Structures are given as C-alpha cells and as structure tokens.
CSV table of C-alpha atoms in Angstrom, one decimal:
chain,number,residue,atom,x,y,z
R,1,UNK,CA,-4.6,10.9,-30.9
R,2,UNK,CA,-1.7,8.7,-32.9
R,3,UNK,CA,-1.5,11.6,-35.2
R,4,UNK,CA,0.5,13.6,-31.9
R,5,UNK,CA,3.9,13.1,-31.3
R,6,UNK,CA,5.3,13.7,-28.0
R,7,UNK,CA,8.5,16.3,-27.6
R,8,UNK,CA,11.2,14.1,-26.5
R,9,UNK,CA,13.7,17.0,-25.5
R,10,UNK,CA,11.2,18.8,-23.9
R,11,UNK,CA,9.9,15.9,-21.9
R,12,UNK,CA,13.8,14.7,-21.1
R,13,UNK,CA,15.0,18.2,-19.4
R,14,UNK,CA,13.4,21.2,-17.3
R,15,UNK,CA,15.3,23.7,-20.1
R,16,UNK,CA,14.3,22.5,-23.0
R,17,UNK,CA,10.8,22.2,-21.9
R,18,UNK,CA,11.1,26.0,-21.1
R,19,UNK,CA,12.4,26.6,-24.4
R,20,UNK,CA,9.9,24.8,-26.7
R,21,UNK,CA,7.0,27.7,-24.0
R,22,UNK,CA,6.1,30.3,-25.5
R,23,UNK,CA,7.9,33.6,-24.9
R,24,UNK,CA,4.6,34.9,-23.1
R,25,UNK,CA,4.6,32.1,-20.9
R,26,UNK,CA,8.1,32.1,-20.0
R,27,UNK,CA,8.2,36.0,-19.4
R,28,UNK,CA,4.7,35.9,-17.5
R,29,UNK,CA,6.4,33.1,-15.4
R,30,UNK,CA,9.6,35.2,-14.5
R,31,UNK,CA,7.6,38.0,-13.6
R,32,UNK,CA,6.2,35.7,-10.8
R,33,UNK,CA,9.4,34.8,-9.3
R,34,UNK,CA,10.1,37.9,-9.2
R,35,UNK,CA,13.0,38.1,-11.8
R,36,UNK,CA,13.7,41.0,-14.4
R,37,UNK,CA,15.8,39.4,-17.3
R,38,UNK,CA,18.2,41.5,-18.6
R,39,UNK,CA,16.7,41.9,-22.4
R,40,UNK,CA,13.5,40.7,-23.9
R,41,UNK,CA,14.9,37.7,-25.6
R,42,UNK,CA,13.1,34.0,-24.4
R,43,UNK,CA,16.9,32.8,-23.6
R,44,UNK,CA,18.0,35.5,-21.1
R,45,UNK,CA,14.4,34.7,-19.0
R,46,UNK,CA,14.9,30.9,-19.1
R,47,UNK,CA,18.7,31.6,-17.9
R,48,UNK,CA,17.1,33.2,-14.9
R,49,UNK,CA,14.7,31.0,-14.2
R,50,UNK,CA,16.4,27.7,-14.4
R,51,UNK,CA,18.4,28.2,-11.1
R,52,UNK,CA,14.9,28.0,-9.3
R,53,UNK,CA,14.2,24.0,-11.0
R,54,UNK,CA,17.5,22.7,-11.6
R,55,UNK,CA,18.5,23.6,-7.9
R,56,UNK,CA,16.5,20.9,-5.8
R,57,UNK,CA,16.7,23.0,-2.4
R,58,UNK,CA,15.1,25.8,-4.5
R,59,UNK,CA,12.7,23.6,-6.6
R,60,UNK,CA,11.5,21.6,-3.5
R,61,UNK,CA,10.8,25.6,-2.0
R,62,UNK,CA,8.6,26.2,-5.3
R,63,UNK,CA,6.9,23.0,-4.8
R,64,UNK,CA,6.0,23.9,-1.1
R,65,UNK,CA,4.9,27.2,-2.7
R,66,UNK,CA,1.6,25.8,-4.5
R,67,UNK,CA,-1.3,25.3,-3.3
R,68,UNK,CA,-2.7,22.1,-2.1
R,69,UNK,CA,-4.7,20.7,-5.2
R,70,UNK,CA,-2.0,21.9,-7.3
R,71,UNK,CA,1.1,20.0,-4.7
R,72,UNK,CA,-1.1,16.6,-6.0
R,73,UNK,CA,-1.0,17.3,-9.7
R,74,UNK,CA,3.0,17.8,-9.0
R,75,UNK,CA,2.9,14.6,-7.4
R,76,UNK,CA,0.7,12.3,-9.4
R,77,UNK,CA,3.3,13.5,-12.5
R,78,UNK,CA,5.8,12.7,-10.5
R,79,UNK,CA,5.1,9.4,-9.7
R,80,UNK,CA,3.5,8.5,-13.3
R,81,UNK,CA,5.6,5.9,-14.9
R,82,UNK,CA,6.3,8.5,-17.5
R,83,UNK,CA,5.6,11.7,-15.9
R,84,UNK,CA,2.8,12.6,-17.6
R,85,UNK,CA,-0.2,14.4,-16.1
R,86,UNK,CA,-3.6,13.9,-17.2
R,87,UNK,CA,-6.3,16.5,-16.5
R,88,UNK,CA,-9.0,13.9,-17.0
R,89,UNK,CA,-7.6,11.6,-14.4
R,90,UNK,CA,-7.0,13.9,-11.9
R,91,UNK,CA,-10.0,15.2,-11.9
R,92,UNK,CA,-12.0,11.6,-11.7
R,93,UNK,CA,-10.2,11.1,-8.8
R,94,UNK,CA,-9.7,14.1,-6.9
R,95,UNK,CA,-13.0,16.3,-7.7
R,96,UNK,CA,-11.7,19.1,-9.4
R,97,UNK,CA,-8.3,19.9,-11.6
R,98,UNK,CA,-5.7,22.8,-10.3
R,99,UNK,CA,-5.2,25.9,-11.7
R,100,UNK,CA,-2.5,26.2,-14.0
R,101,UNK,CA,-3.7,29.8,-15.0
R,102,UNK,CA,-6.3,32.8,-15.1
R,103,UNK,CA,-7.9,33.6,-18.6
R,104,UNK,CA,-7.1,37.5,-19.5
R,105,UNK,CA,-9.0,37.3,-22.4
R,106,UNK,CA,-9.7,35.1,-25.5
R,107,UNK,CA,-5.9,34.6,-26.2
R,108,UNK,CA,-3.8,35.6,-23.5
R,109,UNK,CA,-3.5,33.1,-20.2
R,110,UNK,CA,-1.7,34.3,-17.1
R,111,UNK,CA,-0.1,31.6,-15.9
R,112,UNK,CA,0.5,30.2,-12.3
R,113,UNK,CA,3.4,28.6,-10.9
R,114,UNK,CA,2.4,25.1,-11.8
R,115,UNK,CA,3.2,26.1,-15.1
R,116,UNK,CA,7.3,25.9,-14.0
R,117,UNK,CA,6.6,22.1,-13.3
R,118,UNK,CA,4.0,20.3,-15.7
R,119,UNK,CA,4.8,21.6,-19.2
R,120,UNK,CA,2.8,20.5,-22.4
R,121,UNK,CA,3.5,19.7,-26.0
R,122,UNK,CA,0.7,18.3,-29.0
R,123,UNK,CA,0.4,14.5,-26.9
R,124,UNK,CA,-0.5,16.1,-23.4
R,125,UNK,CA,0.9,17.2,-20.2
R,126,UNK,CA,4.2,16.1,-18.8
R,127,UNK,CA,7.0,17.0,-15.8
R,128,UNK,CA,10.5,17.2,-18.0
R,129,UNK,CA,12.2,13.8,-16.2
R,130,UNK,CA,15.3,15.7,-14.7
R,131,UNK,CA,13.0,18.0,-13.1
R,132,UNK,CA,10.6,14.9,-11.6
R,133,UNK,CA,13.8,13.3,-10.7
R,134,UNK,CA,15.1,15.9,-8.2
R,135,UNK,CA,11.3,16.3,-6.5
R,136,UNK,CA,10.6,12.6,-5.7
R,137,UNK,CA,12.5,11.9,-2.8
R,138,UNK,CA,10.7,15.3,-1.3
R,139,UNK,CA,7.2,15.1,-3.0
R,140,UNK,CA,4.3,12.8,-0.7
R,141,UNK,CA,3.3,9.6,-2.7
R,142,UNK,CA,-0.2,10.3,-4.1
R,143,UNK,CA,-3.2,8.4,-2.5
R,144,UNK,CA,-4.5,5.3,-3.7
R,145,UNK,CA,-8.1,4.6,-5.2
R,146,UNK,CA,-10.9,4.0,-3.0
R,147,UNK,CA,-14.1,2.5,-4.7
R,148,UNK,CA,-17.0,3.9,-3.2
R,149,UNK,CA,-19.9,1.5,-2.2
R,150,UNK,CA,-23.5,1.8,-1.1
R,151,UNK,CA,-24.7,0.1,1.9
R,152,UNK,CA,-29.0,0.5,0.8
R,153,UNK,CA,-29.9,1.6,-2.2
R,154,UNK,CA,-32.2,4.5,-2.6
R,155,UNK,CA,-36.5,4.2,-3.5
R,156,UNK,CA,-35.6,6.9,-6.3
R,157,UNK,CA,-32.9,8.9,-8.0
R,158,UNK,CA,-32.5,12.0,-9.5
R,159,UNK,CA,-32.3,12.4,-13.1
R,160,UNK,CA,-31.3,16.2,-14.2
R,161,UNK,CA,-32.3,17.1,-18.0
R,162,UNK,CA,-31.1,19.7,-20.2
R,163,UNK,CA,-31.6,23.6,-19.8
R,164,UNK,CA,-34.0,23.7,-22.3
R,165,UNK,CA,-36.4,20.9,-21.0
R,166,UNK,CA,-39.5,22.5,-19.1
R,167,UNK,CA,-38.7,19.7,-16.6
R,168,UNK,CA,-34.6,20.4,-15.0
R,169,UNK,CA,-34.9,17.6,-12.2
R,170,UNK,CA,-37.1,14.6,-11.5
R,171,UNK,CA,-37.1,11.8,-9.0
R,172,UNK,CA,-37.5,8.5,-10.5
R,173,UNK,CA,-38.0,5.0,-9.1
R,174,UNK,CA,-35.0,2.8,-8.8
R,175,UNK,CA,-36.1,-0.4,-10.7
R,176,UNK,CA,-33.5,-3.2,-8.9
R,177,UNK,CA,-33.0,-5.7,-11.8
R,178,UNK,CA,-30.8,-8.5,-10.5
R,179,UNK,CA,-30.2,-10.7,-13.5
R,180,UNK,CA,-28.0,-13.2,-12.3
R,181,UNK,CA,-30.6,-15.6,-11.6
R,182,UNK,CA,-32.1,-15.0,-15.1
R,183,UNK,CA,-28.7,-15.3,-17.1
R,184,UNK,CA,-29.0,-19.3,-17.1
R,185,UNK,CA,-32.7,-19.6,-18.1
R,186,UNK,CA,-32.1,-17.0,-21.0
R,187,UNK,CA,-29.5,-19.0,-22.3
R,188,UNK,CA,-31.3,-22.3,-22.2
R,189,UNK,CA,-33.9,-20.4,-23.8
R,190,UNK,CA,-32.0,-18.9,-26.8
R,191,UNK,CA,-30.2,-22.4,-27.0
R,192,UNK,CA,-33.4,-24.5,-27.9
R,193,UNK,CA,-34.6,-21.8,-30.3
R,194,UNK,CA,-30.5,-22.1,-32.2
R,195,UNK,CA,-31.6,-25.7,-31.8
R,196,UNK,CA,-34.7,-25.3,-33.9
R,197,UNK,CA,-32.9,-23.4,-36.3
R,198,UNK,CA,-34.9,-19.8,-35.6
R,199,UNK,CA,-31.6,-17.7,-35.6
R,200,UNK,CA,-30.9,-16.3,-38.7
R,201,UNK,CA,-27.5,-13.9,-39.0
R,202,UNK,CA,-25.6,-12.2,-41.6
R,203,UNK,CA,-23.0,-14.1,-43.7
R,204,UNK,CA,-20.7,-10.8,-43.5
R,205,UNK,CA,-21.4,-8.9,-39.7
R,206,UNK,CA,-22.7,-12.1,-38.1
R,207,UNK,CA,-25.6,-9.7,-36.8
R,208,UNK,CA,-29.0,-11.4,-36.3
R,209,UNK,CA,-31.6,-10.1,-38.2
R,210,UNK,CA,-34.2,-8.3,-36.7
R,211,UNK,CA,-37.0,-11.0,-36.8
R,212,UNK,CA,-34.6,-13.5,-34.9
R,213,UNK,CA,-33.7,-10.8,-32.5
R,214,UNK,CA,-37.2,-10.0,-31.8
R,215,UNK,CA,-37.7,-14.1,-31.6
R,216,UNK,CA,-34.6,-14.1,-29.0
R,217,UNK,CA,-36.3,-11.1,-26.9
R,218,UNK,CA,-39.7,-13.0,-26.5
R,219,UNK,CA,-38.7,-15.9,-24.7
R,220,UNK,CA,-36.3,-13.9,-22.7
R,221,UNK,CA,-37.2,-14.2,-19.1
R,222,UNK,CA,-38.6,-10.3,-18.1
R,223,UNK,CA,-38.1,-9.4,-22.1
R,224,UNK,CA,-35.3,-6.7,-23.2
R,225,UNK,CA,-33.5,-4.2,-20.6
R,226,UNK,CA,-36.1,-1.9,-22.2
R,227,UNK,CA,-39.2,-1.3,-24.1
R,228,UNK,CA,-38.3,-1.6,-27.7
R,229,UNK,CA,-40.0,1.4,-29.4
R,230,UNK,CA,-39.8,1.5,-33.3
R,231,UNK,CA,-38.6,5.1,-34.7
R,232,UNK,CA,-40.1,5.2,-38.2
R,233,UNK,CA,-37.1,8.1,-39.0
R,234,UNK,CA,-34.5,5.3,-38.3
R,235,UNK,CA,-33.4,2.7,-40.3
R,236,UNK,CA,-32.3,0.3,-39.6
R,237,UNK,CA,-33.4,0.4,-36.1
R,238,UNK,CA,-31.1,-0.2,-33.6
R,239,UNK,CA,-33.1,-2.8,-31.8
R,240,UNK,CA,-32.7,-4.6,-28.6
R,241,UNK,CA,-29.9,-5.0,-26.2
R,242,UNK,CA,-30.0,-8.4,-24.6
R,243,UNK,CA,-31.5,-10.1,-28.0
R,244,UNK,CA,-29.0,-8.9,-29.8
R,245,UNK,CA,-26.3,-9.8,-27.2
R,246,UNK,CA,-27.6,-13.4,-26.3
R,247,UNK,CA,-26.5,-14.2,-30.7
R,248,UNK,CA,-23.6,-12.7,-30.6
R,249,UNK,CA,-22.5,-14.0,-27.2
R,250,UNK,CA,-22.8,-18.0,-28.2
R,251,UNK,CA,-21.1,-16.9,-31.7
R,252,UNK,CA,-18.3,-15.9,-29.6
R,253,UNK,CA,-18.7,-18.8,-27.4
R,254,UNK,CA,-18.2,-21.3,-30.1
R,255,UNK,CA,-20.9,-23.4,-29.3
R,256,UNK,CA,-22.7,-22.6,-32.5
R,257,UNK,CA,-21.7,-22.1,-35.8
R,258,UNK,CA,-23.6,-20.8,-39.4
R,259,UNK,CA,-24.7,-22.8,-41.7
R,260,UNK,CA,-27.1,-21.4,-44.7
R,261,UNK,CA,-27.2,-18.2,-42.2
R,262,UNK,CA,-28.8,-19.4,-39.5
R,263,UNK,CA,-27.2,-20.7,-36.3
R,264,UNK,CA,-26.6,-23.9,-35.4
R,265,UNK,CA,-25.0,-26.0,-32.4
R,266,UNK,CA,-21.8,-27.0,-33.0
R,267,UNK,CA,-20.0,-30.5,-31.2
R,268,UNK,CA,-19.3,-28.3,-28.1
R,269,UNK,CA,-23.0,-27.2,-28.4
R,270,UNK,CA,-24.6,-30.0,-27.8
R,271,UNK,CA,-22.4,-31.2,-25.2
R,272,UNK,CA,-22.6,-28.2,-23.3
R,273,UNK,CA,-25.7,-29.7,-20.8
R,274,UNK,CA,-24.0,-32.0,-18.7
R,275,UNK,CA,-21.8,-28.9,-17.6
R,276,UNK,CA,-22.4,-27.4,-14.3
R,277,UNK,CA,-24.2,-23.8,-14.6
R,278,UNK,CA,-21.5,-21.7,-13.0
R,279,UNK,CA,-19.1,-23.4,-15.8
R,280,UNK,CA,-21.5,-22.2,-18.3
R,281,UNK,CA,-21.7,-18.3,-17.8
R,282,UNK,CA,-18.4,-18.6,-17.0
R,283,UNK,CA,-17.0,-19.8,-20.3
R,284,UNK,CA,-19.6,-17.4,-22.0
R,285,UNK,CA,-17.8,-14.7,-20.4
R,286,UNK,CA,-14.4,-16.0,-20.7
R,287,UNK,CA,-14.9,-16.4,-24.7
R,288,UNK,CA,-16.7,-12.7,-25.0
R,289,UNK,CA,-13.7,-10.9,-23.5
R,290,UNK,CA,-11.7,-12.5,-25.9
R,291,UNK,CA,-13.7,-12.1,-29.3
R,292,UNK,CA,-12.9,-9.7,-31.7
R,293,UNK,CA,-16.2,-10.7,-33.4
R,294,UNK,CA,-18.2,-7.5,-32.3
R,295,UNK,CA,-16.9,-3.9,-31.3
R,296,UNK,CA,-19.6,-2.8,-28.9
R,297,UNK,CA,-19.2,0.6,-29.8
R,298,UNK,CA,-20.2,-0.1,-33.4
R,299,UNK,CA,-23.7,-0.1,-31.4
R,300,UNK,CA,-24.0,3.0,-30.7
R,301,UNK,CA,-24.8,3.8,-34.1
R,302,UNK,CA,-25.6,7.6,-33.4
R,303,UNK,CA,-21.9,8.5,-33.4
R,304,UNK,CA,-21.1,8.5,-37.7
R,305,UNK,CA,-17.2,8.0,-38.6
R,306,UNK,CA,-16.5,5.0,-37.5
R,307,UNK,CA,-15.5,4.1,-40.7
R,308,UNK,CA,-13.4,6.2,-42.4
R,309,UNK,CA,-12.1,6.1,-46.0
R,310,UNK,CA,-13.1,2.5,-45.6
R,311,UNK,CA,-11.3,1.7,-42.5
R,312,UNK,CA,-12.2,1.8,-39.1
R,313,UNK,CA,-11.4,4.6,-36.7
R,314,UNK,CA,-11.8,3.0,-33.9
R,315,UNK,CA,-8.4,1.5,-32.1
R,316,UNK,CA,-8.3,-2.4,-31.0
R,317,UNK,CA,-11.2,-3.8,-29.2
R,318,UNK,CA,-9.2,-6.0,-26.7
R,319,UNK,CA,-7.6,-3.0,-24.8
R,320,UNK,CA,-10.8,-1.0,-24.1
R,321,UNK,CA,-12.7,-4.3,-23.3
R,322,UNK,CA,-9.7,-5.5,-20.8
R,323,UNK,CA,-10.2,-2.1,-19.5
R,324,UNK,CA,-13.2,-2.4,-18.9
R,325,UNK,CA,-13.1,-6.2,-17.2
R,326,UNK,CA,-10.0,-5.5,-15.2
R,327,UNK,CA,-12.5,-2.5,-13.5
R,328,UNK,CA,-14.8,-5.3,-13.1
R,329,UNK,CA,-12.1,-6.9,-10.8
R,330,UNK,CA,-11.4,-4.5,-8.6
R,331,UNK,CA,-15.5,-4.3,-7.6
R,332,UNK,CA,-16.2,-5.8,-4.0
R,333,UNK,CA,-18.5,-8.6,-4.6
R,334,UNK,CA,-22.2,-8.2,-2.6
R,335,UNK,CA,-21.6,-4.4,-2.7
R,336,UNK,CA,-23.2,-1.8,-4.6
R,337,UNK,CA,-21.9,0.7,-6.6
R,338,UNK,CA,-23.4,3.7,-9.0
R,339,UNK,CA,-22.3,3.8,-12.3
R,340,UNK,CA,-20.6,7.2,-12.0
R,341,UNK,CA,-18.2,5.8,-9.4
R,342,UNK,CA,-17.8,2.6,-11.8
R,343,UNK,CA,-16.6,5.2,-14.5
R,344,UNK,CA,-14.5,6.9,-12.4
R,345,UNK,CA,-12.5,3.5,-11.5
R,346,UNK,CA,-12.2,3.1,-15.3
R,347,UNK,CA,-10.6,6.6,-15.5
R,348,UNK,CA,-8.1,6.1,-13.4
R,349,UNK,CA,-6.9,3.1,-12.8
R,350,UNK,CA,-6.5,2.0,-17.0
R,351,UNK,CA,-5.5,4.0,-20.1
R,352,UNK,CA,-7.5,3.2,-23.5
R,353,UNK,CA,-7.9,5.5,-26.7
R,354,UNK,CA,-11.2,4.8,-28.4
R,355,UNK,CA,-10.3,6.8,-31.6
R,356,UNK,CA,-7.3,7.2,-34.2
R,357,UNK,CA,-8.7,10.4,-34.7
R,358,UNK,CA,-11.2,11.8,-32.7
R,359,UNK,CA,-12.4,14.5,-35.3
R,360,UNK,CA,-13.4,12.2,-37.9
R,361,UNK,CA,-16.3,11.1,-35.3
R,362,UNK,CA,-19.4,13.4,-35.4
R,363,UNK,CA,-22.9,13.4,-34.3
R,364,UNK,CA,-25.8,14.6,-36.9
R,365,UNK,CA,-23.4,16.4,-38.9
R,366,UNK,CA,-19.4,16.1,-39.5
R,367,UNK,CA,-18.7,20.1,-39.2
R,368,UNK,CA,-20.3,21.0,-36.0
R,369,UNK,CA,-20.9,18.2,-34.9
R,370,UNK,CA,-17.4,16.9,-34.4
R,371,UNK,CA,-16.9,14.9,-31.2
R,372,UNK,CA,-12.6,16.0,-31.3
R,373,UNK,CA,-14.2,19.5,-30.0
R,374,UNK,CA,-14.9,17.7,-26.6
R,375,UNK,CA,-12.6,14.2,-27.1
R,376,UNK,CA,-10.2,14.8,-24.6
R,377,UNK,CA,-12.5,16.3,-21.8
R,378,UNK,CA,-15.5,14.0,-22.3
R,379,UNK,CA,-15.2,11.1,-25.0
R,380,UNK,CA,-13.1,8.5,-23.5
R,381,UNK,CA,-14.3,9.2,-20.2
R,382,UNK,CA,-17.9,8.2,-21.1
R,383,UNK,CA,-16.7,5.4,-23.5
C-alpha cells in the first residue's frame, strides 16, 4: 500500500476526477444521463456532463436518483474526513457494498450512476471535495456503529468447512473458557519458575525456547488454549499460545530481565507481591500495549515474507495493536460478543495497514500464493 499515491487533482475537483476516467467510463456515463456529446473526444462528454455535479440543485436530483445502499456509500464518502470510500468498511457495516457497475465481460464494466460521485485512483476510492462539498448540507448523516451483543450463549455452533471436505457443516460444542480467574494464578505460577531460573530465552528474539515453553505450559492452570500436537514436517514448531505469551508478557513488563539467557526477576520483580492483584494484570497489560518487543503477527509463521530483503514488511506494531485495544474499549463489560462482530468493530471504527506491500506476503509459495491477490478484500480485515 505506501507504494500508491493518491491523485491530488482528481480528488480536489469533480472535473478533473472525470478527466483522469477512462473515456469508456466517461462515455458509458453520458449515455445514462441521457446526453449525446457532440464528437467522440473524452472532453466534449465531460463538458456535458459536468453541469449535472457542479450544479448542486442538479447533483442533489442525481443523488436522490440512486438507490438506497448506494445513497449510504454517497454519504459515508461524504462525511469521511477525507472523502474517501472504502468498500471494505462499508460492507462490515452495512452487509453488502453497492453497485457501482454490471460486468459485460472480462474487460469491459458498465457502469452505474454512482460512478459520477465516488471516483478512484491507485490509493482507493474517493468523492472529488468540491463535489462532497455541495452534497453535505442535503445528504443524511450516516448511522452510527452498534455493537451487537448476546444475551445466552448457545450449547453449540456451526462450523462450515471447505467445498472439498466430505463434511460442509457441523455443530460443535461451545467450550466457555472464562480465564479471568485463572490469569493471576498463571502468573504466580510462571513467576516462581523465572524465580528458579527455569526460563531460558534467546539472546537475539527474546523467544523462549521450546523446553521452557513447554515448562511454562505445565504448570499453567487448565494447560495451553489447545492441545499442542507436534508436526514432524514443521520445524521449528510453532508451539503453544499462552506459554509462549506468559515469557514474553513479563519481558515486556519489566519485571524480569536476562541474564546468561534465562530470565530473572528484576528490583520491580520481586517487589511486585505486596501489589494488589487487579494492579498486577493491569500493569501487565498496560506494559504489553506498549512494547515493541514482539509483533504478534510474526506468529503466524504460515504467512512467508515478512522479511523482505532483510527488512521487515510489516508496518509499526503500535498502530495495529492500539487498533486493536481501542476496539477493546468500546466492548460493553458483562456482555457477550462473537468474534465476527468483534472484527467488524475493528473494521470500522480504526484504520491500520498490516503490509508495506502486500504482494511480497505469500502462503506455500511466493507466485500463486501471493496474499496482494486478496489484500484489500480480505487481509487486513482478518488481521
């Protein structure tokens, strides 16, 4: 994504935005309001056609024109702070994205009318600012976000799987893990073992090893988020979650340090038990969100390119994590909520790019395997 520029003409005024279409587009676009332009040049159709936006009266009668998913992209561009539309967005939040035309065939795209109001350049999908200008005192502010919430959870869900599974649906018990109460035990537990020195990391990631995450993992109340199954075609395996976490969490936390690779308490450390317990988790989390010490994502060790050229590829932690917290925020507390609605509070209510270019990441293999195929529909979506 920082390799696109946006048009700063285009995006400034409704004409030059017409201009930098292409001459299909524009003349396809005449044709529906009717017009016949004099020649065939682009500049004799965009002559015609630019009474219709740089008139309001008429503009606001084009508006009233579209239909009513389309009248709420209009209006969420409008009232963007810059005007821009995003198809990912407005689709989280409304259920479905408008139609801004009807495939002919593999090229060719007939457009609709929404085409006259949110234009596009390499960076995305924009109303020109002269044109969003003259529309805001007429166009209905967009809805706010509601966060869904569930009263009773459900015995089981349904989990879909791919076409070419035997199995396409199954209903599977919901396991209810509440691991608030468990939080403070766990970290007790993983303190006496950094106490014992039985922690060992490395002197360059700060990763524990895998015998001191396994170590961590055993004397973790109710053991890893799940089973830990060794895959002899991986290595290094991946591991578990919470063992991996509790390390890297009281790294962050500063109330260890490494000495000879292995951890040990630090001053704050071993002052930490006359603390109350609320104090505790809350410094934890207080020092993760501000680390740079881990990139979560590096996790996920199935997506190659992270590194590229021998640099990462991957943009600042500390805006995708305050992101991510900030969501955390706007969650009722005592209520709750499925993780597709937690996703879809992400998507719209903060903006975060996970790659500095999306085509360097791949899955299995860097040709077809290329995640900047389905980057802008799916990836930061799902980060």
């Amino acid at each position: 994504m920082f390799w696109k520029r946006k048009n700063k003409a285009a995006r400034a005024g409704v004409d030059a935005a017409l201009e930098d279409a292409s001459y299909d587009t524009v003349k396809a676009l005449a044709k529906k309001l009717g017009l016949n332009p004099k020649s065939r040049r682009k500049t004799d159709a965009i002559a015609e056609i630019s009474p219709f936006l740089n008139g309001t009266e008429k503009a606001v009668k084009l508006f009233k024109s579209l239909d009513n998913l389309q009248q709420k992209a209009v209006a969420e561009a409008v009232f963007h702070k810059d005007n821009e539309f995003d198809d990912g967005r407005f689709a989280a939040k409304y259920g479905a994205n408008p139609s801004f035309g009807k495939r002919k065939d593999y090229y060719d795209v007939d457009p609709t009318l929404l085409c006259l109001f949110i234009f596009s350049d390499e960076y995305g999908k924009f109303i020109p600012n002269d044109l969003a200008a003259k529309l805001k005192p007429f166009v209905p502010r967009p809805q706010g976000f509601y966060l869904k919430t569930i009263e009773t959870l459900p015995e089981t869900i349904t989990v879909k799987f791919p076409e070419w599974k035997r199995k396409s649906v199954a209903e599977i018990p919901l396991i209810v893990r509440e691991t608030e109460g468990e939080a403070l035990q766990d970290f007790w537990a993983v303190l006496r073992l950094i106490e014992n020195k039985k922690i060992s990391v490395s002197d360059k990631t700060f990763y524990p090893s895998s015998a001191s995450t396994n170590e961590i993992v055993a004397v973790l109340r109710g053991g890893d988020f799940y089973e830990i199954r060794e895959d002899k075609n991986r290595y290094p395996q991946i591991g578990a979650i919470k063992g991996f976490a509790w390390a890297m969490i009281l790294q962050a936390s500063k109330l260890t340090n490494v000495s000879a690779k292995r951890l040990a308490l630090s001053n704050e450390g071993r002052k930490i038990t006359s603390r109350p317990a609320h104090e505790i988790i809350k410094n934890l989390w207080q020092s993760w969100c501000k680390n740079t010490l881990l990139d979560e994502f590096n996790r996920v060790d199935e997506i190659k390119g992270q590194k590229h050229k021998g640099k990462t590829n991957l943009t600042g932690i500390k805006p995708r994590r305050e992101s991510v917290v900030n969501s955390f925020q706007l969650c009722p507390v005592g209520e709750w909520i499925a993780i597709d609605e937690f996703f879809r509070c992400v998507r719209l209510n903060f903006d975060f790019t996970v790659a500095r270019d999306e085509w360097n990441l791949y899955i299995a293999e860097s040709g077809y395997g290329s995640l900047g195929y389905e980057y802008g529909a799916d990836f930061d979506k799902w980060y």
